[in-house]
Short mmCIF file of C-alpha atoms in Angstrom, two decimals:
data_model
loop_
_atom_site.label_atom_id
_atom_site.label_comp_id
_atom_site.label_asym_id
_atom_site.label_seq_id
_atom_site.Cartn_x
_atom_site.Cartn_y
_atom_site.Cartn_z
CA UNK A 118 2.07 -79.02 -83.75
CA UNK A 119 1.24 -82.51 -85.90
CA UNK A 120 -2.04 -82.54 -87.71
CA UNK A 121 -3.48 -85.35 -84.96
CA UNK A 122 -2.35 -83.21 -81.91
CA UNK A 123 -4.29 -79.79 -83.74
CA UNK A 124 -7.47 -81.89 -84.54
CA UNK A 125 -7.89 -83.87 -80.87
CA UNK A 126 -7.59 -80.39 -79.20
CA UNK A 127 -9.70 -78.51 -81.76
CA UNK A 128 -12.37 -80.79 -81.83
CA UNK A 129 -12.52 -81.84 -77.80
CA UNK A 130 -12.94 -77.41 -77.13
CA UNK A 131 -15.66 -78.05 -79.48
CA UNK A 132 -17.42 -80.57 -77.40
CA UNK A 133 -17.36 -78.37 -74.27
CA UNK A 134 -18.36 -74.95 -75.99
CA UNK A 135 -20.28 -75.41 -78.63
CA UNK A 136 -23.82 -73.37 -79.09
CA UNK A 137 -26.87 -74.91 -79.71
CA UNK A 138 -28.00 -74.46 -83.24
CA UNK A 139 -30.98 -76.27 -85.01
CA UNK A 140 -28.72 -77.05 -88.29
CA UNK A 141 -26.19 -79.13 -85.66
CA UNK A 142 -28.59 -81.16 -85.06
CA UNK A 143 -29.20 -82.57 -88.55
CA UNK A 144 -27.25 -84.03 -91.63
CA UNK A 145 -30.37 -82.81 -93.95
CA UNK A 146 -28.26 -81.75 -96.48
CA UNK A 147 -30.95 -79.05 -97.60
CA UNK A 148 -31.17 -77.92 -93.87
CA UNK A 149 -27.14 -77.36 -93.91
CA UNK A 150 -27.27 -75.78 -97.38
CA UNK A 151 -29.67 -73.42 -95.92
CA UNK A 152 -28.17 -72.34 -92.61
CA UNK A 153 -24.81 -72.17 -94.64
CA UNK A 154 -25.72 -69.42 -97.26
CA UNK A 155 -27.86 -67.51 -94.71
CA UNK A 156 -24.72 -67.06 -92.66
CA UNK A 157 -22.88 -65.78 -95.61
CA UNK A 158 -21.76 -62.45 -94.71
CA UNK A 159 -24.18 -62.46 -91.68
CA UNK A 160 -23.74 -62.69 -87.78
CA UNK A 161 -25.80 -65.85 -86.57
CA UNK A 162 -27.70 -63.82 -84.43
CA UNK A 163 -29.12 -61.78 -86.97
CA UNK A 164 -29.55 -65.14 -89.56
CA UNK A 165 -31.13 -67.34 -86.86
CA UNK A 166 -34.67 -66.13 -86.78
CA UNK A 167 -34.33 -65.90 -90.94
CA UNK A 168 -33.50 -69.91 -90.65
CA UNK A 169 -36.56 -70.29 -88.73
CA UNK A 170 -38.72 -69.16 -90.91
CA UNK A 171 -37.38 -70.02 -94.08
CA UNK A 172 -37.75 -73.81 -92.48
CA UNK A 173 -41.31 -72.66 -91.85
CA UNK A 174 -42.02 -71.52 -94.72
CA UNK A 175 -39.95 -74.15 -97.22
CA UNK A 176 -39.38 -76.73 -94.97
CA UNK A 177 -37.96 -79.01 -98.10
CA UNK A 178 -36.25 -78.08 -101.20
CA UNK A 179 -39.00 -78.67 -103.47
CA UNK A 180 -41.41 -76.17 -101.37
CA UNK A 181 -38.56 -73.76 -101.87
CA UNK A 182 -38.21 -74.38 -105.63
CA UNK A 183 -42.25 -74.13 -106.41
CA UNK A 184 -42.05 -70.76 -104.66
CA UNK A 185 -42.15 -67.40 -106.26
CA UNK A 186 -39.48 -65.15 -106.59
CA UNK A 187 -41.89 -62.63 -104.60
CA UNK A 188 -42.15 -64.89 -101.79
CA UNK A 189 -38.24 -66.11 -101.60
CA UNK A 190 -37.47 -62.24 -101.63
CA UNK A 191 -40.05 -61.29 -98.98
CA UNK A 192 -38.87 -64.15 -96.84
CA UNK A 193 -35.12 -62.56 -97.09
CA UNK A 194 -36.08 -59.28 -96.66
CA UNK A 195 -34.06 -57.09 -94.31
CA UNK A 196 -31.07 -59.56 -94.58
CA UNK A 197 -29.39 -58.32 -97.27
CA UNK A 198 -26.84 -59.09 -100.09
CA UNK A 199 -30.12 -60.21 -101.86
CA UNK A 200 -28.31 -62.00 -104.53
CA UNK A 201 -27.85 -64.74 -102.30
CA UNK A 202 -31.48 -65.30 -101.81
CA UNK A 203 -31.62 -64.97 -105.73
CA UNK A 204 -29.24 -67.85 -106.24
CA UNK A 205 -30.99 -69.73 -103.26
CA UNK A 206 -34.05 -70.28 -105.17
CA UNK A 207 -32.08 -71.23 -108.66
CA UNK A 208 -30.43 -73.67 -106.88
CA UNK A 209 -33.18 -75.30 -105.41
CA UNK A 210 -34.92 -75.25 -108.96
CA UNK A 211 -32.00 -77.08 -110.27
CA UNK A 212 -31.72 -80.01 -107.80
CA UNK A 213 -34.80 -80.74 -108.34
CA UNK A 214 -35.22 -80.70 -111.90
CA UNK A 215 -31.82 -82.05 -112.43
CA UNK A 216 -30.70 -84.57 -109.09
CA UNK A 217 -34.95 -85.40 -108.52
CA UNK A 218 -34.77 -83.31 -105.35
CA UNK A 219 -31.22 -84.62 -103.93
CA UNK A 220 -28.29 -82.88 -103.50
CA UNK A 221 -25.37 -83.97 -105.00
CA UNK A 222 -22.75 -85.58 -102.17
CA UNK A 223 -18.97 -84.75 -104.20
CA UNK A 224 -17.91 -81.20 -103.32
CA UNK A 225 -17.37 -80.78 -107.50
CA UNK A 226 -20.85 -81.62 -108.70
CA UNK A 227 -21.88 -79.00 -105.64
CA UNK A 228 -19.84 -76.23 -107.25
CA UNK A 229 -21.82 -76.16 -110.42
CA UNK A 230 -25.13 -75.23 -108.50
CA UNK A 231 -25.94 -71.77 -108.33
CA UNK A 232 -24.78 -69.87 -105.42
CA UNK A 233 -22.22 -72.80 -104.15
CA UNK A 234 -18.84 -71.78 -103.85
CA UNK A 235 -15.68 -73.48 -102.77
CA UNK A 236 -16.69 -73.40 -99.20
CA UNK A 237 -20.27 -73.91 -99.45
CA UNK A 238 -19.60 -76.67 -101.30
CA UNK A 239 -17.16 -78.08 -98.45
CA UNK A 240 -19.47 -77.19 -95.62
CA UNK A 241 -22.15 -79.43 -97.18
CA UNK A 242 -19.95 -82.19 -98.59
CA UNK A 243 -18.19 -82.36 -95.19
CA UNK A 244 -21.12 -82.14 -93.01
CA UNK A 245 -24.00 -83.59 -94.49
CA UNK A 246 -22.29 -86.62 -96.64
CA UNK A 247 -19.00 -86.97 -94.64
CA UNK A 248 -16.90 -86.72 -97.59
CA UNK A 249 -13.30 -84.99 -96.53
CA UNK A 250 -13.33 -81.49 -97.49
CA UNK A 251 -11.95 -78.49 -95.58
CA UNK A 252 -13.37 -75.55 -95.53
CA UNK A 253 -12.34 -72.37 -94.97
CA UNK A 254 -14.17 -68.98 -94.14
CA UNK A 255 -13.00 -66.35 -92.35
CA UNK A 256 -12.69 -67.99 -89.03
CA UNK A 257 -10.41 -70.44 -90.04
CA UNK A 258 -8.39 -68.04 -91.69
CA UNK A 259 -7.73 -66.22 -88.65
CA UNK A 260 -7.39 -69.46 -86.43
CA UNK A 261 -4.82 -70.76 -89.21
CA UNK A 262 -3.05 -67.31 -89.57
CA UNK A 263 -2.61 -66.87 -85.79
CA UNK A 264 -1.66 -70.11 -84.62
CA UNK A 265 0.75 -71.09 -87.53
CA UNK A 266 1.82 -67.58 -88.07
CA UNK A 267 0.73 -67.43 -91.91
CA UNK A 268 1.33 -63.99 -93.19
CA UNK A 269 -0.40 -64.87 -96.79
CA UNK A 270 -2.51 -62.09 -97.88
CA UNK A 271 -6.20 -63.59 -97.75
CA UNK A 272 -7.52 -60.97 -100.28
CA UNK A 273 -4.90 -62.73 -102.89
CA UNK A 274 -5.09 -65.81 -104.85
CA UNK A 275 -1.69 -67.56 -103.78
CA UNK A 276 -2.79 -66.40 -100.16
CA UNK A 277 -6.45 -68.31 -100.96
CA UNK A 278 -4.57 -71.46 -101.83
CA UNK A 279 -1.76 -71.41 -99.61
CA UNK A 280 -4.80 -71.46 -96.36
CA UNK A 281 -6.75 -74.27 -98.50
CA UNK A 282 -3.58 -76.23 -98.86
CA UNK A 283 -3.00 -75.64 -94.47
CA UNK A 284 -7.07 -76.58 -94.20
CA UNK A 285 -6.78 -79.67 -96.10
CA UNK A 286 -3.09 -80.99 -93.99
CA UNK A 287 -5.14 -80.48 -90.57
CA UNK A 288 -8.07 -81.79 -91.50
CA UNK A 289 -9.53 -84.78 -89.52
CA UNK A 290 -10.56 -87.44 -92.35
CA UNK A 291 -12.72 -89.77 -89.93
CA UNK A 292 -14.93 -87.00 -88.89
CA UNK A 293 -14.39 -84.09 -91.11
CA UNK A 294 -17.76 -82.32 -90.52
CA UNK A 295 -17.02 -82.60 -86.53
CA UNK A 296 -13.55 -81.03 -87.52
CA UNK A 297 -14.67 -78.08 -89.78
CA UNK A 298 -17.79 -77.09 -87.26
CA UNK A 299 -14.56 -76.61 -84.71
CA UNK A 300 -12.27 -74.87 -86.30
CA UNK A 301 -15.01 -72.47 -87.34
CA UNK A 302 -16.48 -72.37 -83.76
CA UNK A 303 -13.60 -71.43 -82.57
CA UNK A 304 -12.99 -68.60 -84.54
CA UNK A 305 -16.49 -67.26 -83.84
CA UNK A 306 -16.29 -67.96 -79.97
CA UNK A 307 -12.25 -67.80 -78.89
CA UNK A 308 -9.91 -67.02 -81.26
CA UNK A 309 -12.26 -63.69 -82.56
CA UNK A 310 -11.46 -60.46 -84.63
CA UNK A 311 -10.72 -58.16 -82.43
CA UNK A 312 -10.46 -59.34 -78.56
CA UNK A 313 -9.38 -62.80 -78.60
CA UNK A 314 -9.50 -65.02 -75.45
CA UNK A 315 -5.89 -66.04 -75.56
CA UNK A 316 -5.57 -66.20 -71.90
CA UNK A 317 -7.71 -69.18 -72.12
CA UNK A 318 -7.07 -70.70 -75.46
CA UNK A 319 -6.23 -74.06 -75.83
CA UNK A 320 -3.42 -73.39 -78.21
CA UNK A 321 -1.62 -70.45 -76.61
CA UNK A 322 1.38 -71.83 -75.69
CA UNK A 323 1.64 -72.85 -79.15
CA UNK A 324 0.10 -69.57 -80.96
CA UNK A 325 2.72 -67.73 -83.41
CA UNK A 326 0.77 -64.45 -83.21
CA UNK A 327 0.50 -64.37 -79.36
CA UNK A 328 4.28 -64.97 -78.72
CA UNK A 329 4.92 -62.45 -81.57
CA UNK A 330 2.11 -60.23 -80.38
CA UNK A 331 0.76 -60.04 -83.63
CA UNK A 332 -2.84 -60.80 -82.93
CA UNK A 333 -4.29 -57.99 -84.50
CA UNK A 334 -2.14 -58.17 -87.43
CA UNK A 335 -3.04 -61.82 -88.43
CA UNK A 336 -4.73 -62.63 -90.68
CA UNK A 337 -3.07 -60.22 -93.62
CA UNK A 338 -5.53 -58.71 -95.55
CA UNK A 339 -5.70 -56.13 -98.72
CA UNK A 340 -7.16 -52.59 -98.23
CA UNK A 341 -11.17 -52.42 -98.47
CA UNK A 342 -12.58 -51.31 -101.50
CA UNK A 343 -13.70 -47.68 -101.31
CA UNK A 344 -17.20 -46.97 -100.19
CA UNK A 345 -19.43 -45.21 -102.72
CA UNK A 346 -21.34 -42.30 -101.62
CA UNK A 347 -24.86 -42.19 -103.57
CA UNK A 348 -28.17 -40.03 -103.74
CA UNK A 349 -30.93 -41.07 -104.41
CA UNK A 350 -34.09 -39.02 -105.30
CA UNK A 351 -37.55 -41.43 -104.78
CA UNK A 352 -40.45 -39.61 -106.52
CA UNK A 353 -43.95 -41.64 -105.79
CA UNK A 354 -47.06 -40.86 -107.71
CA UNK A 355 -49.80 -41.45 -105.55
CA UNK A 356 -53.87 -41.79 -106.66
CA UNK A 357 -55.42 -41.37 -102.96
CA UNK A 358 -54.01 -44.23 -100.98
CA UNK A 359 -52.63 -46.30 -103.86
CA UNK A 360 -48.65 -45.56 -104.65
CA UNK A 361 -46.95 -46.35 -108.03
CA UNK A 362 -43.93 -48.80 -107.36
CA UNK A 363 -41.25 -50.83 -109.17
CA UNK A 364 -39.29 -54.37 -109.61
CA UNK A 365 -35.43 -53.49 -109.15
CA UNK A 366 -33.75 -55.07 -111.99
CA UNK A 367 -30.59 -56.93 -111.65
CA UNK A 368 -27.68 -55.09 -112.43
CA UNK A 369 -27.60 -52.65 -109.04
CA UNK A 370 -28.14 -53.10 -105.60
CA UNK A 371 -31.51 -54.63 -104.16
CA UNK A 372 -32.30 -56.71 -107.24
CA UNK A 373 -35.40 -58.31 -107.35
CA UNK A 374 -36.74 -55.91 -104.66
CA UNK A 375 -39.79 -53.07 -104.77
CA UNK A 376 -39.18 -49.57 -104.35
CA UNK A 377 -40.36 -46.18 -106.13
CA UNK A 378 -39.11 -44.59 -109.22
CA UNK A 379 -35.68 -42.70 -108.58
CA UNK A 380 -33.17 -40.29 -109.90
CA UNK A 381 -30.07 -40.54 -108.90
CA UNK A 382 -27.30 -37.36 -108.88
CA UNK A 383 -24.16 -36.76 -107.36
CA UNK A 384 -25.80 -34.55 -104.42
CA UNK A 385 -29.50 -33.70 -103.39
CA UNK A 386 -31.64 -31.75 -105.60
CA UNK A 387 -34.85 -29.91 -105.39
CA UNK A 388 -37.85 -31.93 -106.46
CA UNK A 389 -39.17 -29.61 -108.80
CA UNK A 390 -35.80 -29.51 -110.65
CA UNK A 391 -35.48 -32.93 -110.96
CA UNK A 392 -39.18 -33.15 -112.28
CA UNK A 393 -38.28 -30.57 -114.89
CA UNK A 394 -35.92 -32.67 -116.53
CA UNK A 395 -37.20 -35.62 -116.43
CA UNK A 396 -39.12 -37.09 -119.75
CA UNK A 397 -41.76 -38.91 -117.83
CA UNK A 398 -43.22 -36.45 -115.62
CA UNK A 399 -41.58 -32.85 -116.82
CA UNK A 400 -45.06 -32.70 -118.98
CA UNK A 401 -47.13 -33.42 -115.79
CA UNK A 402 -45.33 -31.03 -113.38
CA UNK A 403 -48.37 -28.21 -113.35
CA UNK A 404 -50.69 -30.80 -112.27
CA UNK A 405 -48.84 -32.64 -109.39
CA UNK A 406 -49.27 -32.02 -105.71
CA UNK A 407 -45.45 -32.43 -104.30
CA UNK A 408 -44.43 -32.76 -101.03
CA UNK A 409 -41.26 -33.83 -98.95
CA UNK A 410 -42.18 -36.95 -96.62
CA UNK A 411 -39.65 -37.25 -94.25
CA UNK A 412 -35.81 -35.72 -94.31
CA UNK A 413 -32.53 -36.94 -95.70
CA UNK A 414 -32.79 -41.28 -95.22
CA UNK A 415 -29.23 -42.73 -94.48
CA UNK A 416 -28.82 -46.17 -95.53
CA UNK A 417 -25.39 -47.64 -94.93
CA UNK A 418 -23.93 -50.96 -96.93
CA UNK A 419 -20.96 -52.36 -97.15
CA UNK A 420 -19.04 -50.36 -99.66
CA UNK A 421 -22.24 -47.92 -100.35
CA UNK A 422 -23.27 -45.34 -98.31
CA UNK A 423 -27.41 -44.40 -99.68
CA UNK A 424 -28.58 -41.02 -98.45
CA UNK A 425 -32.52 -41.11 -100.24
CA UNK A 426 -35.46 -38.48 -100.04
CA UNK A 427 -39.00 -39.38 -100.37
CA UNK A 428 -41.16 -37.29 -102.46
CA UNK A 429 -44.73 -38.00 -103.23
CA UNK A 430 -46.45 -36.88 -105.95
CA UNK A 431 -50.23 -36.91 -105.49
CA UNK A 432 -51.83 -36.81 -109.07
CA UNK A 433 -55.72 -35.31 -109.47
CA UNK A 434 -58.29 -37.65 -109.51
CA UNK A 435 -59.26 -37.34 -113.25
CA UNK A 436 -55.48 -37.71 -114.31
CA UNK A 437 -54.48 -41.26 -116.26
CA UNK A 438 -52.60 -42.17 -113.33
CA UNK A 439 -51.80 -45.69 -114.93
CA UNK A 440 -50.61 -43.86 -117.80
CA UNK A 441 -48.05 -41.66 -115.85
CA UNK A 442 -47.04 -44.86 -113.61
CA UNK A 443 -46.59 -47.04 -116.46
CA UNK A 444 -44.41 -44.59 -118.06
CA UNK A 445 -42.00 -44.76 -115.23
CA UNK A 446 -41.76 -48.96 -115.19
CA UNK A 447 -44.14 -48.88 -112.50
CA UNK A 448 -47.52 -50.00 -111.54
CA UNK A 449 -49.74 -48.97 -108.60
CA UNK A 450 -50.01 -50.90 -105.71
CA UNK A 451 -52.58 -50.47 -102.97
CA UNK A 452 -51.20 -50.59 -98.81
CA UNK A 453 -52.40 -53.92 -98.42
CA UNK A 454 -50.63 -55.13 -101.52
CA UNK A 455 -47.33 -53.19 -100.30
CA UNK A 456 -47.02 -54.84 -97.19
CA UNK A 457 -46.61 -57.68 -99.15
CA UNK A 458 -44.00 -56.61 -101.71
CA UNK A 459 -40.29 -57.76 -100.68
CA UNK A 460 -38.57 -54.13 -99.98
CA UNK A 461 -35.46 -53.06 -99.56
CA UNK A 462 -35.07 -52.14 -95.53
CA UNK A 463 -34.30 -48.60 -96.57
CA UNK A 464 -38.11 -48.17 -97.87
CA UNK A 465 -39.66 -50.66 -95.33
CA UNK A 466 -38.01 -47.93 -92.60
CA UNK A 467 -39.33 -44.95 -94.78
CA UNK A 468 -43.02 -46.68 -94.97
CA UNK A 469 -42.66 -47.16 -90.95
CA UNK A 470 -41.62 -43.74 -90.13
CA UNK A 471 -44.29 -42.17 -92.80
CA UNK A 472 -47.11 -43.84 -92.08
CA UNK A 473 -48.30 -44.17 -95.41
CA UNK A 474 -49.44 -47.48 -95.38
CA UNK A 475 -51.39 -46.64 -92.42
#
């Protein structure tokens, strides 16, 4: 199939199936830049509503870059794979500071920017500024793998090129944002993971993998990294309804986000062990009121599994409580001021089932 004959085809299924989404609609490259690295990793289902409101909330990119961190991470909370959201507000600190509030239009000076990869960088070159780019994400590695019959390993760096090099030979240069929204709409809509619609695809008299029968085998991909099993122990010092809490820091998982002081071991422990050795609050243990809120939390990510128990620790009322939070990296915070904390999901559900903001 000739690059003209792939492209007309692609690109006319588009016209008759495409969804209705608000970042079609524009060529705002900060609106495309947006939608694009919400979608990272993320179903558009569950990113849609988190466009909305990030629109609402920043509806230009120097809103977004005079924002806290506080409010950028509250805004993303619940979405996950928080160092996008991270990276999000760097980058919109340095367009403005450095391109005056405009994104750059070449795909190479959009690779510096934080956050912008390879294909984030095409998506917005492509789409917003028309420049020819191809992009390629994980639908059009499956559309280019099954149709051509490309048995490159997608996890590997010649596999990576050799798909870029097939992206950029298809491409349609007179409308190569039109082009790249196909190929990736069809991924999403026909040619999918794991029931394809090849009785009605446009290409399957053509299609390598459905006259081999190879659908599910295409594209080739390296094993999955194993998934790490951890335990984490939350202990909360509490001075009647106010709870000590902490700023994540940036080398682990949630970075940026607020949750409680915690030990982590290699399987559950008892409270009062884990009190007993720890520096902070081993001195402190005669005076604390402990108790268990909630069971065993399960809190699944991609290659962690979290299983997390809530303890609070209510201190007497004549105890330095600042003192023994401050000594933990913590500070107390009262329910209102909670609620507006960005939280990891795991301790927004444990707050929700609790009732301790209540």
């Amino acid at each position: 199939m000739d690059k003209r004959g792939f492209s007309k085809k692609i690109i006319g299924w588009y016209w008759a199936n495409l969804r209705d989404l608000p970042w079609r609609n524009t060529q705002d490259p900060y609106r495309i830049w947006l939608s694009e690295v919400i979608l990272q990793q993320t179903r558009v289902a569950q990113g849609l509503p988190y466009y909305h409101e990030f629109v609402r909330l920043f509806p230009n990119i120097r809103s977004l870059a005079s924002a806290s961190e506080d409010q950028v991470m509250r805004a993303w909370q619940g979405l996950g794979y928080y160092s996008r959201a991270r990276h999000l507000h760097a980058c919109a600190k340095l367009v403005v500071a450095r391109y005056n509030g405009k994104f750059p239009r070449e795909s190479h000076a959009l690779r510096v920017l934080p956050g912008i990869g390879v294909y984030t960088a095409a998506a917005i070159a492509s789409m917003a500024f028309g420049q020819p780019e191809a992009v390629v994400d994980g639908n059009v590695y499956r559309v280019l793998a099954r149709i051509f019959g490309m048995d490159d390993d997608i996890s590997a760096p010649a596999g990576k090129k050799a798909f870029e090099k097939k992206a950029k030979e298809l491409l349609d240069t007179g409308q190569p944002g039109i082009y790249n929204q196909a190929i990736m709409e069809f991924g999403a809509l026909q040619c999918t993971p794991k029931s394809p619609g090849c009785a009605t695809c446009i290409f399957s008299s053509a299609c390598h993998a459905r006259a081999k029968n190879l659908q599910h085998a295409l594209p080739v991909k390296g094993k999955r990294a194993k998934v790490r099993t951890r335990y984490f122990t939350y202990l909360i010092p509490a001075k009647g309804k106010k709870l000590a809490m902490k700023k994540r820091g940036v080398n682990d998982i949630w970075a940026g986000l607020y949750d409680f002081y915690v030990v982590e071991g290699k399987r559950p422990q008892r409270p009062e062990t884990i009190i007993k050795n720890d520096k902070g609050l081993a001195p402190i243990l005669p005076y604390l009121n402990i108790e268990m809120k909630g069971g065993l939390y399960k809190h699944v990510l991609t290659h962690q599994h979290i299983f997390a128990r809530f303890v609070l620790l209510s201190l007497p009322r004549t105890f330095p409580a600042k003192k023994v939070a401050a000594g933990l990296g913590a500070r107390f915070y009262s329910p209102a001021e909670i609620a507006l904390l960005p939280k990891p999901a795991l301790v927004s559900r444990f707050f929700k089932q609790s009732g301790l903001l209540e």
